[in-house]
Each structure stands twice: as C-alpha cells, then as structure tokens.
XYZ file of C-alpha atoms in Angstrom:
558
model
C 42.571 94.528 130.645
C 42.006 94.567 127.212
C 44.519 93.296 125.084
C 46.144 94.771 122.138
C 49.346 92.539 121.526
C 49.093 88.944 121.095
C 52.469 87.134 121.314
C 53.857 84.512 119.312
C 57.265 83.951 120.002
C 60.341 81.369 119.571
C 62.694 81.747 122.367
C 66.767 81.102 122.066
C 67.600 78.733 124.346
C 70.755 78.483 126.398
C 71.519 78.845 130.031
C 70.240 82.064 132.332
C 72.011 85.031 132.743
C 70.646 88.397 133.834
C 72.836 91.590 132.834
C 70.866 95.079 132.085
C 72.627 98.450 130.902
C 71.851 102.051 130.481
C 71.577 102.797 127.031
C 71.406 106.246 124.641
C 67.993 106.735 124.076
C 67.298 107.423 127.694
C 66.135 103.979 128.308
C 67.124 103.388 132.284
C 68.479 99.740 132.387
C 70.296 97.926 135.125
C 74.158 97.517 134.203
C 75.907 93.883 134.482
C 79.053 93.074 136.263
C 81.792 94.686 134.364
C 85.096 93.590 134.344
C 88.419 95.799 134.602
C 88.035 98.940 132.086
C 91.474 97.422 130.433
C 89.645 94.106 129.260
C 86.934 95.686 128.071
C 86.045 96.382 124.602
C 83.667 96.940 121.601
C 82.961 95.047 118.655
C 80.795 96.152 116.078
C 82.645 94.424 113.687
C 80.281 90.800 113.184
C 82.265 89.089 111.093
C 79.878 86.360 109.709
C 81.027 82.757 109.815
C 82.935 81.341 106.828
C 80.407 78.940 106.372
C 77.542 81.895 106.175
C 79.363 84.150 103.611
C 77.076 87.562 103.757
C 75.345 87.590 100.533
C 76.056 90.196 97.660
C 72.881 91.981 96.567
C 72.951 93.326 93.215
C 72.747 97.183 93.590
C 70.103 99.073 91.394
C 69.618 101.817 93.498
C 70.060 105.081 91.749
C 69.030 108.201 94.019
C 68.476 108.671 97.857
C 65.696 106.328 99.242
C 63.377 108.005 101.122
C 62.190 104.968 102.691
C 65.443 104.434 104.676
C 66.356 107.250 106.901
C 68.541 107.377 109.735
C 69.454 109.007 113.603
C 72.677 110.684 112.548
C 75.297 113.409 113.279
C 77.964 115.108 111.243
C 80.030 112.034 112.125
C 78.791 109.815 109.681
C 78.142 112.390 107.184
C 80.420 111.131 104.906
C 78.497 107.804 104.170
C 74.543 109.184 103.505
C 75.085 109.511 100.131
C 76.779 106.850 99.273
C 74.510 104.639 100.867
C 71.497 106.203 99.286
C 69.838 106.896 102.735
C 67.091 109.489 102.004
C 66.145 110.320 105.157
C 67.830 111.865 108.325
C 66.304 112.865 111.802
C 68.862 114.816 114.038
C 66.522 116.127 116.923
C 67.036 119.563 115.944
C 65.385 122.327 114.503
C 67.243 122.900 111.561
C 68.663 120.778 108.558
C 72.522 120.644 109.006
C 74.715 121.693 106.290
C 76.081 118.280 106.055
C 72.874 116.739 105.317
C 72.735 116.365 101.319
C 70.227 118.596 99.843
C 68.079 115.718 98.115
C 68.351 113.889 101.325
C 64.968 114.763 103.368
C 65.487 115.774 107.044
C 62.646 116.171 109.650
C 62.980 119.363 111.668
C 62.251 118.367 116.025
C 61.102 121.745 118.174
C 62.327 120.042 121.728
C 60.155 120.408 124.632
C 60.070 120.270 128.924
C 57.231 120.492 131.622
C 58.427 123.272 133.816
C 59.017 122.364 137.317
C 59.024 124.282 140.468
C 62.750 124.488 143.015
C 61.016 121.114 144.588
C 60.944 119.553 141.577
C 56.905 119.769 141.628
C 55.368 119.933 137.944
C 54.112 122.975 137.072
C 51.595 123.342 134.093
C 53.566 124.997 131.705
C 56.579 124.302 129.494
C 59.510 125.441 127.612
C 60.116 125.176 123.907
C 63.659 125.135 122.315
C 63.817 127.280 120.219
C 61.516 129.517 121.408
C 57.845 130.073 120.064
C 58.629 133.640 119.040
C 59.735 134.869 115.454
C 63.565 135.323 116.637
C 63.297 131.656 117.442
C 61.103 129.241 115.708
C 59.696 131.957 113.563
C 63.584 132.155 111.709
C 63.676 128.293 111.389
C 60.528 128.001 109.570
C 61.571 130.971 107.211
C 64.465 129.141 106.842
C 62.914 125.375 106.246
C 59.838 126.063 104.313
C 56.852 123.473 104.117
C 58.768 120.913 106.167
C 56.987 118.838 108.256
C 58.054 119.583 112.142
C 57.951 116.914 114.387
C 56.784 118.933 118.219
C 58.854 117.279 120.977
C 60.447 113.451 120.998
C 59.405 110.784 123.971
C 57.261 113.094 125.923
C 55.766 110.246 127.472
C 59.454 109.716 129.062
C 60.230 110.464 132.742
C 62.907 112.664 133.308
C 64.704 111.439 129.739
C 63.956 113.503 126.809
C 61.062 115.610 126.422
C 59.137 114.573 129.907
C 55.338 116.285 129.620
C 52.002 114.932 131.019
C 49.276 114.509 128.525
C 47.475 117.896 129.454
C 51.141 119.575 128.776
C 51.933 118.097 125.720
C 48.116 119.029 124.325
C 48.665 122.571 125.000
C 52.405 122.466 123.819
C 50.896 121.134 120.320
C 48.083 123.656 120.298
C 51.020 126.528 120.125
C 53.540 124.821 117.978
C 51.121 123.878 115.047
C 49.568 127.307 114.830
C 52.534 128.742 115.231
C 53.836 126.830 112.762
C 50.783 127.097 110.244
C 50.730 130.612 110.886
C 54.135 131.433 109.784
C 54.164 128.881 107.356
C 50.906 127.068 105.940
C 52.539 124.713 103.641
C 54.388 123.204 106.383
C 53.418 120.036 108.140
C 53.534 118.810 111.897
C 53.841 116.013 113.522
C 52.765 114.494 117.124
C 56.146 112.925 119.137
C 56.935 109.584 118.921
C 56.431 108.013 122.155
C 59.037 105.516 123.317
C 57.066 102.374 122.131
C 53.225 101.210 121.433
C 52.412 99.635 124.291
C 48.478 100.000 126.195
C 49.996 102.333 128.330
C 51.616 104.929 125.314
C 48.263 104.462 123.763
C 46.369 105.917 126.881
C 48.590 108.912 126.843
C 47.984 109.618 123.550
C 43.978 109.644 123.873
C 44.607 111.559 127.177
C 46.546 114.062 124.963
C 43.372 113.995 122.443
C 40.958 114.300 125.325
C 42.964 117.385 126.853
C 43.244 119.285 123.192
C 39.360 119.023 122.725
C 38.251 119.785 126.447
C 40.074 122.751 126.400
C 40.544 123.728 122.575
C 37.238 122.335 121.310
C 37.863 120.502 118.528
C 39.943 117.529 117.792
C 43.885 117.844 117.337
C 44.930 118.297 113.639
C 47.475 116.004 113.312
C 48.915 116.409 109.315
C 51.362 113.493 110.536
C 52.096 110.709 113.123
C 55.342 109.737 114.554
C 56.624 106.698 116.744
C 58.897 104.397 118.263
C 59.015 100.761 118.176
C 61.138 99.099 121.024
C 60.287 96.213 122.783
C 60.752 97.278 126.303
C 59.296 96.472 129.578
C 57.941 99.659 131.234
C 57.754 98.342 135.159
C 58.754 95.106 137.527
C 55.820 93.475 138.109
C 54.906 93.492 141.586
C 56.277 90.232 143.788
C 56.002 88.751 146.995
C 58.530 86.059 148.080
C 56.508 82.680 148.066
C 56.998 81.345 151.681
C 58.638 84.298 153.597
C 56.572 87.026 152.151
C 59.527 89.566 151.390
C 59.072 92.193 148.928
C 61.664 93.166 147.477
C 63.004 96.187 147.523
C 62.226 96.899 143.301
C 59.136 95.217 143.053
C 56.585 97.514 141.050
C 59.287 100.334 140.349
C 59.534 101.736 136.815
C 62.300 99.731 134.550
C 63.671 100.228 131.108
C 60.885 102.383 129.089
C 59.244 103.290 132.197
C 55.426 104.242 132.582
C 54.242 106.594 130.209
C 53.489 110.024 132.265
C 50.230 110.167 133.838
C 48.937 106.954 132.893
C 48.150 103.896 134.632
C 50.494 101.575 135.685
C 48.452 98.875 136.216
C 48.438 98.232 132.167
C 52.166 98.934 132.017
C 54.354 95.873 130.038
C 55.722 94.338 132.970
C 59.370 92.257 133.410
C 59.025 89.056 135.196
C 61.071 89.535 138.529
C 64.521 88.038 138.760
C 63.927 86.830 141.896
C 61.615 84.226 140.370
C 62.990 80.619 139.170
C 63.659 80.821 135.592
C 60.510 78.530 135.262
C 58.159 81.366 136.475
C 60.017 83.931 134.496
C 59.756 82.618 131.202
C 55.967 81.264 131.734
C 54.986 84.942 132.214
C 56.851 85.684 129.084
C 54.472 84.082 127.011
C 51.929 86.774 128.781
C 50.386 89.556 126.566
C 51.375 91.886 129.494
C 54.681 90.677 130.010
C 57.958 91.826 127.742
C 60.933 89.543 128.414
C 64.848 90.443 127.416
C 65.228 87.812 124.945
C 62.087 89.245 123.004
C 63.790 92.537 122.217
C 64.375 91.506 118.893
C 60.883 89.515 118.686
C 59.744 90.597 114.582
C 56.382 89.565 115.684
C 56.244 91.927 118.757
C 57.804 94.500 116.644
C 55.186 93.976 113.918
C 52.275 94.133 116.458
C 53.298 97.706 117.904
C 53.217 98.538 114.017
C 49.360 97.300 113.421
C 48.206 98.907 117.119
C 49.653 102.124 116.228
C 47.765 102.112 113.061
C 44.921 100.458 114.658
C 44.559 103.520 117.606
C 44.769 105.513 114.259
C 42.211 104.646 112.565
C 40.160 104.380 115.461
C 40.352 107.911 115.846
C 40.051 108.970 112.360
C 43.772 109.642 111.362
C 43.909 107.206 108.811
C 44.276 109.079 105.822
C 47.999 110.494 107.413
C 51.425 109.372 107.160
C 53.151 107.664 109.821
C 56.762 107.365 109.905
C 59.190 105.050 112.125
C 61.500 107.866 114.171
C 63.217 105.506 115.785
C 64.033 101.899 115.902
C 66.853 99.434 116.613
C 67.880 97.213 119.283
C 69.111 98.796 122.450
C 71.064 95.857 124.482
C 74.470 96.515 125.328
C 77.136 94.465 123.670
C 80.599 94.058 124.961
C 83.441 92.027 124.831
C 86.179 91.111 126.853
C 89.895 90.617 126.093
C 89.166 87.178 125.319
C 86.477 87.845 122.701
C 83.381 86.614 125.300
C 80.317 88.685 126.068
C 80.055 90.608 129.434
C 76.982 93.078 128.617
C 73.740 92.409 128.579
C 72.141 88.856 128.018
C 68.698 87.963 127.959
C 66.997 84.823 130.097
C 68.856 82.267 127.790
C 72.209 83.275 128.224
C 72.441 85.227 124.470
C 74.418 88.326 123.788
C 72.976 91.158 121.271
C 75.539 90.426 119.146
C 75.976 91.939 115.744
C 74.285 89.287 113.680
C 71.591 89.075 116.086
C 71.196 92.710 115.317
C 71.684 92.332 111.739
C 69.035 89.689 111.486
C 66.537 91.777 113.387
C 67.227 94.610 110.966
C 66.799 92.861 107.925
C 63.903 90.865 109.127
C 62.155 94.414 110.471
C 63.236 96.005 106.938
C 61.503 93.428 104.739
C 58.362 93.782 107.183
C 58.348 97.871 106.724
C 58.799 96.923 103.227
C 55.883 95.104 102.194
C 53.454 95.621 105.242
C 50.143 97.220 103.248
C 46.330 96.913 105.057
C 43.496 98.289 102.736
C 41.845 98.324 106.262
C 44.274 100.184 107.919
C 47.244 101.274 106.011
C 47.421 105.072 104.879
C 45.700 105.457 101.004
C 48.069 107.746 99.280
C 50.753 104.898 99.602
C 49.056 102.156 98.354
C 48.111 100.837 101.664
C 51.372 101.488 103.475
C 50.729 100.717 107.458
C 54.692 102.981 107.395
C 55.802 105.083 105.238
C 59.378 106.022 106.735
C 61.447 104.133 108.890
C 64.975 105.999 110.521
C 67.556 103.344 112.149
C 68.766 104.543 115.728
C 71.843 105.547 115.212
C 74.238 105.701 112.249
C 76.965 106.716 114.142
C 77.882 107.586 117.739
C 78.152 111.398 116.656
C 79.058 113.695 120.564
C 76.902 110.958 122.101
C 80.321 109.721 123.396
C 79.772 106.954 126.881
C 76.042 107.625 126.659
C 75.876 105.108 124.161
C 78.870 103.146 125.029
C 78.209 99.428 124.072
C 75.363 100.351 121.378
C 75.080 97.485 119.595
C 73.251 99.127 116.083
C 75.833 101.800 115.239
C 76.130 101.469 111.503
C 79.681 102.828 111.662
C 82.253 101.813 113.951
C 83.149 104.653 115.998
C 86.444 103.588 116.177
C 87.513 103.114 112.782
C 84.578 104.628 111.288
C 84.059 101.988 109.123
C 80.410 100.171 108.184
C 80.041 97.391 111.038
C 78.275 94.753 109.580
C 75.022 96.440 110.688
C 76.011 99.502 108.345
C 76.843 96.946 105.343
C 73.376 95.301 105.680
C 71.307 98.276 105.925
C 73.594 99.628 102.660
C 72.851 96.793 101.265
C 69.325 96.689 101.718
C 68.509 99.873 100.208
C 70.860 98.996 97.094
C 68.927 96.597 96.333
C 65.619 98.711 95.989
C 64.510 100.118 92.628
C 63.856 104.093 93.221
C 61.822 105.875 91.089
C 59.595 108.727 91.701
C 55.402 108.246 91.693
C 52.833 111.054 91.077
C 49.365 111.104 92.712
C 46.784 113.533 93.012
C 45.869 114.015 96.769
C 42.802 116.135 96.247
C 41.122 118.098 93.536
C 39.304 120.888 95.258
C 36.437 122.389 94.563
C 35.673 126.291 94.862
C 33.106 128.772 96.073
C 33.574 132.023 94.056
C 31.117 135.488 94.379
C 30.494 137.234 91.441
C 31.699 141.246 91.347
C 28.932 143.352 92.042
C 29.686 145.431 89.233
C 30.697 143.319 86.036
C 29.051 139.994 87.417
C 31.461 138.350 86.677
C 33.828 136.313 89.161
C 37.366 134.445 89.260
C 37.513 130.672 90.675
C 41.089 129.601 91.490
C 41.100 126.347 90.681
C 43.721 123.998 93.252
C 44.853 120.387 93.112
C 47.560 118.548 95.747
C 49.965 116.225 94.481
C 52.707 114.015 96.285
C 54.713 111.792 95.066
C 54.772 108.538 96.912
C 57.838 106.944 95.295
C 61.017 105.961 97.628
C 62.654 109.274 96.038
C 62.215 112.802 94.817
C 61.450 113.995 91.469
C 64.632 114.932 89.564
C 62.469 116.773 86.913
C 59.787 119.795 86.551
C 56.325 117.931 85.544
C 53.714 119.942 84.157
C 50.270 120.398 85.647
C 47.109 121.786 82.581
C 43.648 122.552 84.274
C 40.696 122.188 81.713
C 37.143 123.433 80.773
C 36.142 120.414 79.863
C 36.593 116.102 80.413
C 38.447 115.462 76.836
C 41.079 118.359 78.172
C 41.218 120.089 74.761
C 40.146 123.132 76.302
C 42.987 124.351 78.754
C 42.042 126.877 81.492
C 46.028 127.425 81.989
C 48.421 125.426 83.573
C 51.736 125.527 86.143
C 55.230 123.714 86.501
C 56.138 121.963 89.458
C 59.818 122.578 89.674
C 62.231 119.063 90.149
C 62.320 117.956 94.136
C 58.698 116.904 95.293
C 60.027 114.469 98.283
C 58.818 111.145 97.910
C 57.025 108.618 100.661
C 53.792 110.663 100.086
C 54.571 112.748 103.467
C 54.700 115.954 101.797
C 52.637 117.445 99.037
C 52.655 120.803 96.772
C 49.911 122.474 96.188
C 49.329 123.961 92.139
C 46.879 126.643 91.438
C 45.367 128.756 88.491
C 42.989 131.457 88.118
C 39.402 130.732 86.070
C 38.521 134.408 84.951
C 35.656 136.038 83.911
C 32.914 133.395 84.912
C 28.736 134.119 85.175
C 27.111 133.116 87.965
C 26.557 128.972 87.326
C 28.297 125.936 88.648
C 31.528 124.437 86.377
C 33.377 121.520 86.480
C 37.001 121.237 85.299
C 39.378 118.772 85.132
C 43.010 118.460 85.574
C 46.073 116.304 84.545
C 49.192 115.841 86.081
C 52.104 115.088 84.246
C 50.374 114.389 80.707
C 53.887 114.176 79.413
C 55.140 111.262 81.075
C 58.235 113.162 82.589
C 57.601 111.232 85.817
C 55.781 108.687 85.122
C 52.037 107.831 83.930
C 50.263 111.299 83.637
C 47.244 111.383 86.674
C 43.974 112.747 86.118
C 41.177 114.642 88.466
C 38.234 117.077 88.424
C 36.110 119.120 90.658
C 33.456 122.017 90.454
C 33.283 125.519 90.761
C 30.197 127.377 92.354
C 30.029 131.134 90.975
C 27.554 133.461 93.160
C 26.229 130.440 95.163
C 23.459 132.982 97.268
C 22.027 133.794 93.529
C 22.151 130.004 92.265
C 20.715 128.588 95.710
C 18.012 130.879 96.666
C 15.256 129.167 99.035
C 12.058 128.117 97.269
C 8.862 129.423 98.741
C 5.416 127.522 98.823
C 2.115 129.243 99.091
C-alpha cells in the first residue's frame, strides 16, 4: 500500500488504560466504565497551574478574523463578536439572525442515500431543503454569491450525510447547477469528509471518476472542504497467538469508520486491545496504524493538511480555496467527585484534559497560521495550504448528551463562561493584525462581433478581485479600466461597495462597457484601488478581439 502519512511522533508516557466514548460528531467510540451519574461531572474549566500562569497576549485585533471561524449555535451567540471570530458554520442552509452581519457564514444543503424498508441502498437521495425553487431556490435568493458547502461527512456510515461515491457525484451534479443556475456568483463546495486518511482519498477520486463517467467532464469544484481528526477507521484484524481465537471485534469498523464504498484493506487501523501493550504501541509507530494517544499528534494533524492539498493538486484543483470545516479533539473528558478522570484515556494512562486540548489548539493554530507551499498551497493567498479553519464546537448549542463530555467546547455549558479552551482561541485571534488585502484574480479578455449595420461593436471589459486579508473591506474601493498602459485614458470605471469577505474564498466580479469599437484587437488595462482606500492600488490588463471571423480569415496558397 502506498503510503501517504509518515509518522513522527512523541508518545506521553504513563501506565495503560483503555476507555473509548461516543462523541458529537457522529464518531462511534466505545464508552469506559462510568461511575454513579451522582459522581460524575464536567470540567471545562483548566485552570492552569500557578507555576504556568496563562500568558497575556497583547490584543490588536480590530474587526472579525476571517481566519478563525467556528461550529456554533445561538447559544454562544453572545461571544462571536467579541472574540473577533469571522467565521461561523452551522450545518444549515441559511445564515441565522444571530450571526453578525460582517461575520461570514457558510451555507450546508444536507444530504441522504435513500434506502429501501430493508434498509438496502437505493441509488438516489434526498436533499434538505429541497432542490426546487420553494426550497433551495428561496435560500439562494436569500444568500446571494455565498459559497454552499453540498452535504457534510458523506463518507460516514449511518452518521451524517451517509452516500456512496456514485451518490454523492450525482448529488453534486444537481446542487451546483442548481445552484449556478439560480445564482452564478455563488460558490460551492465538495463535503468535508471525516478525516484525510488513504481511504477518504479513494472516495473522493471514486466521486471524480463517477461525475466524469456519467457527466463527461471533470467536477467543477469552485471550493474544497475537510476534516482533520486523527481517528482510526477499523480494528485491525487479530488472531489470539497460541489458541487461535478471534475475537469477536476483530476487523469491525471503529471510531471514523470506513469511508463508504471503499476498501478496507487501506483503512487506519487501531491496534487490538487484546494485544500486550508492547504489540500495541509498536504498531503505533505504523503509517497504517492511528493510536488514542496520537489524537492530538500536530504532526499527524499537519500531514492530513499536506495530503489533502497534495490529492489536490494532483488533480488539478490547486488554484481553489480549501477551508478547515471542522477540527478539534474529540476524547471524552470527565471527572469524578474527587476531581480524577473516568473518560477516555489513551495507551499511557492520559486524560484529554483541557490543557491537553488547549495545547493542541494553539499548536494546530500557529501551524494553519503560517503553513504556505509555493508547490502546493493555493496562489491567491500567498501560498496558503488553508485558508479557513472553524473549531468544533463553540458551544454545546441543542446538542444536549450527544456531546456530553466534549472536551473543546469554548464555553462552558454550564456557566456559559470561556473554558480555558475559549480564552486561548480568544486570545489567539487578538493577537492577529486584521487588515483587508486586494488582488486581482483574473483580467479577462473578450470576444466582441461587430453590428452588421454600423460596424461597430461593444466589448465589456471584466476583472475579479478578492481580498485575501483575515477581514472584510470596511470601505467602497474604486475600480478605472483604461485605453491605454500609462492609464490616462479611462474607458470608465465602477465602485465596489464596503464588505468584499476576506481569506480570498470569495470574489466580485466589476465590469464596464467599451463602446463603439472597429473591428481590430485592443488591449486595456485596469487598476484596482488607485486610491489607496484599501491598501496598495493593483494593476492588470487583457485584450479585446472585435469581429474576430473578419480579423482571422484563413490564408489561401495557390
């Protein structure tokens, strides 16, 4: 099997002890012993130690950050703003009310393989809402040029969205031209599988294969999505040395599960726990091996980052955005009476406690900060390999005992309060500079035939700008189109109104009619902001081709 993540890891060491849970994002675990309900409780609280005072970063954050989004509900409303989160996914189809109005929010059209009364899979699916114009149709009135993410873990089993490959391509076929139909400024977006793992990457090129056997032509994807937990998917197959019993759970799906419809042979696999702790943790240092106490390995986590990227490029998507829907640690945490763990601990013996999880999140943060490949990364973000990254979840919203024992709530669902998680990630983005950052996408170039009666045609004359800042313009910026490469000769020009989204996800498109041209080819050129509102003005050009079929006529030889 060809490999696509290397490991490097540092264990924590400590004595064994086994405990799995079932967790919120649909991620089937294996619960602990639990003691009495009575001497059981939560704490998000993670008070550091007095001798590791958690620092104070000076705050120069001034808007929403666009690079730090969130999972949330109305629940934690209260705090977006004043954290300067710019970013919220809510696995819905519509931006809440609560959700401020320079915050960006990513609209999710949910998805299901139908099944017959046996249970069988049936090739076809439902969409909610609906594909029709009383049902998707009013959402995309209502949420124009968004970019609409079609399903969430369709790769998962029974838990969320649950599609094979073949499914899910036609599923994406009818949402995007739906979608571009009703709407052509609006972007979509593929589902973010559970994790990137060798299996999640063979369902997604079984999804490409399916769209262009039966479509054609290769998906259009305008933007990728994914997850990026470190989760086994099966238990690796075991035999008993000496007595040759199987037990009962060898092979069987675990945690993430195998991705629908591939091959479980490549699946991550979890050492058995019927194995001496010897034999479990020499697997762990196998590529096709994830362990418990590597859930919060930053190398593993960086790895699924460069193979997503990597399958990307490899398939010439590249030049798209890719944004982080989802990502945390999952491990229940609980406490007893007495203050000591009784929920999950890896193969060492260590809780997920809240400064483990605080130290993953910071460590992931600064990676998603500064991780830039000229190789792979995407170009109209200098490079970024990730352009947005949401935490799972900021608070515990109507999730209720689903997520009971979630050890990355942000607020405390009980007081409703940061947790130390919630003070960190605040933190984090307060110590960002946001500003806004214009760049021309594309100039584009134009075809134009002349009038048959006054010879004359009319070029309209197009460039696409985003802004891939950490936040959105808070100004109109000016856009001039001229005749000729010292611009003193303007064509005509437009204003982009204040509130181009940053992150370069999204871009606006500015356009101006050339009039009364003879047949001939043009160039023209355009600037962007030659006032400086935003920053340092951008310049472009491209051509224009008036009557091509009289400029281009084939040349005979006798």
């Amino acid at each position: 099997m060809k490999k696509i993540l290397t490991k490097n890891r540092t264990p924590h060491l400590s004595s064994l002890a086994l405990a799995l849970l079932l967790l919120a994002a649909g991620l089937l675990l294996i619960p602990s012993t639990a003691s009495a309900a009575s001497d059981v409780c939560i704490d998000l609280r993670g008070d550091l130690d007095a001798d590791d005072p958690e620092p104070i970063l000076e705050a120069s954050a001034t808007a929403p950050n666009c690079r730090y989004g969130v999972t949330a509900s109305q629940k934690g409303a209260s705090q977006i703003a004043p954290m300067k989160i710019g970013w919220v996914v809510t696995f819905g189809p519509s931006k809440p009310s609560w959700v401020p109005s320079n915050v960006s929010h990513t609209p999710m059209i949910r998805l299901k393989q139908s099944r017959d009364a046996n249970g069988n899979r049936l090739p076809t699916y439902t969409a909610r809402p609906s594909l029709t114009n009383s049902g998707l149709g009013q959402q995309i009135q209502a949420n124009p040029g968004a970019v609409w993410i079609v399903g969430n873990e369709v790769d998962r089993v029974f838990w969320q969205d649950d599609l094979m490959p073949e499914v899910y391509a036609d599923a994406y076929h009818d949402a995007y031209h739906f979608i571009k139909q009703k709407d052509p400024t609006a972007k979509v977006a593929v589902s973010g599988l559970v994790l990137v793992t060798p299996g999640r990457l063979q369902y997604l090129d079984k999804v490409l294969d399916a769209y262009r056997a039966k479509y054609g032509t290769p998906m259009p994807v305008d933007v990728w999505t994914f997850h990026a937990y470190i989760f086994p998917e099966r238990i690796e197959d075991y035999v008993r040395p000496g007595d040759g019993v199987v037990p009962p759970d060898s092979g069987k799906p675990v945690f993430a599960s195998v991705a629908n419809g591939t091959d479980p042979a490549i699946a991550m696999k979890l050492p058995h726990w019927w194995r001496p702790l010897s034999e479990q943790l020499e697997l762990c240092q196998r590529d096709d091996y994830y362990c418990i106490y590597e859930h919060d390995s930053l190398d593993l986590f960086a790895q699924q980052v460069v193979a997503m990227r990597s399958w990307m490029k490899a398939r010439g998507y590249q030049n798209t955005p890719l944004l982080l829907t989802e990502w945390s640690l999952l491990h229940q945490y609980k406490v007893d009476a007495n203050g000591q763990c009784i929920a999950t601990k890896d193969e060492y013996g260590n809780c997920f406690t809240p400064q483990r999880v605080t130290k993953f999140m910071e460590d992931s943060i600064r990676y998603l900060e500064n991780a830039t490949d000229a190789n792979l990364g995407y170009p109209l973000d200098n490079y970024r390999l990730v352009q947005q990254w949401a935490w799972f979840l900021l608070d515990d919203g109507d999730l209720g005992a689903f997520i009971d024992g979630n050890p990355s709530l942000l607020i405390d669902p009980v007081s409703n309060n940061l947790t130390q998680m919630g003070r960190k990630y605040r933190d984090l983005i307060a110590a960002t500079t946001t500003q806004p950052n214009l760049v021309i996408d594309r100039v584009f170039a134009d075809l134009v035939d002349a009038d048959a009666q006054s010879g004359v045609g009319t070029a309209i004359l197009r460039v696409s700008i985003r802004n891939n800042g950490n936040t959105p313009t808070a100004a109109p910026f000016q856009v001039k189109f001229y005749r000729d490469a010292g611009m003193t000769q303007l064509i005509g020009q437009a204003t982009v109104p204040a509130g181009l989204e940053g992150c370069a996800v999204n871009d606006t498109v500015v356009e101006v009619a050339w009039e009364n041209l003879n047949p001939g080819v043009y160039r023209y050129w355009v600037s962007v902001d030659s006032e400086g509102t935003i920053g340092a003005s951008k310049t472009g050009s491209s051509v224009v081709i008036v009557d091509p079929e009289r400029l281009f006529l084939p040349m005979l030889q006798r």
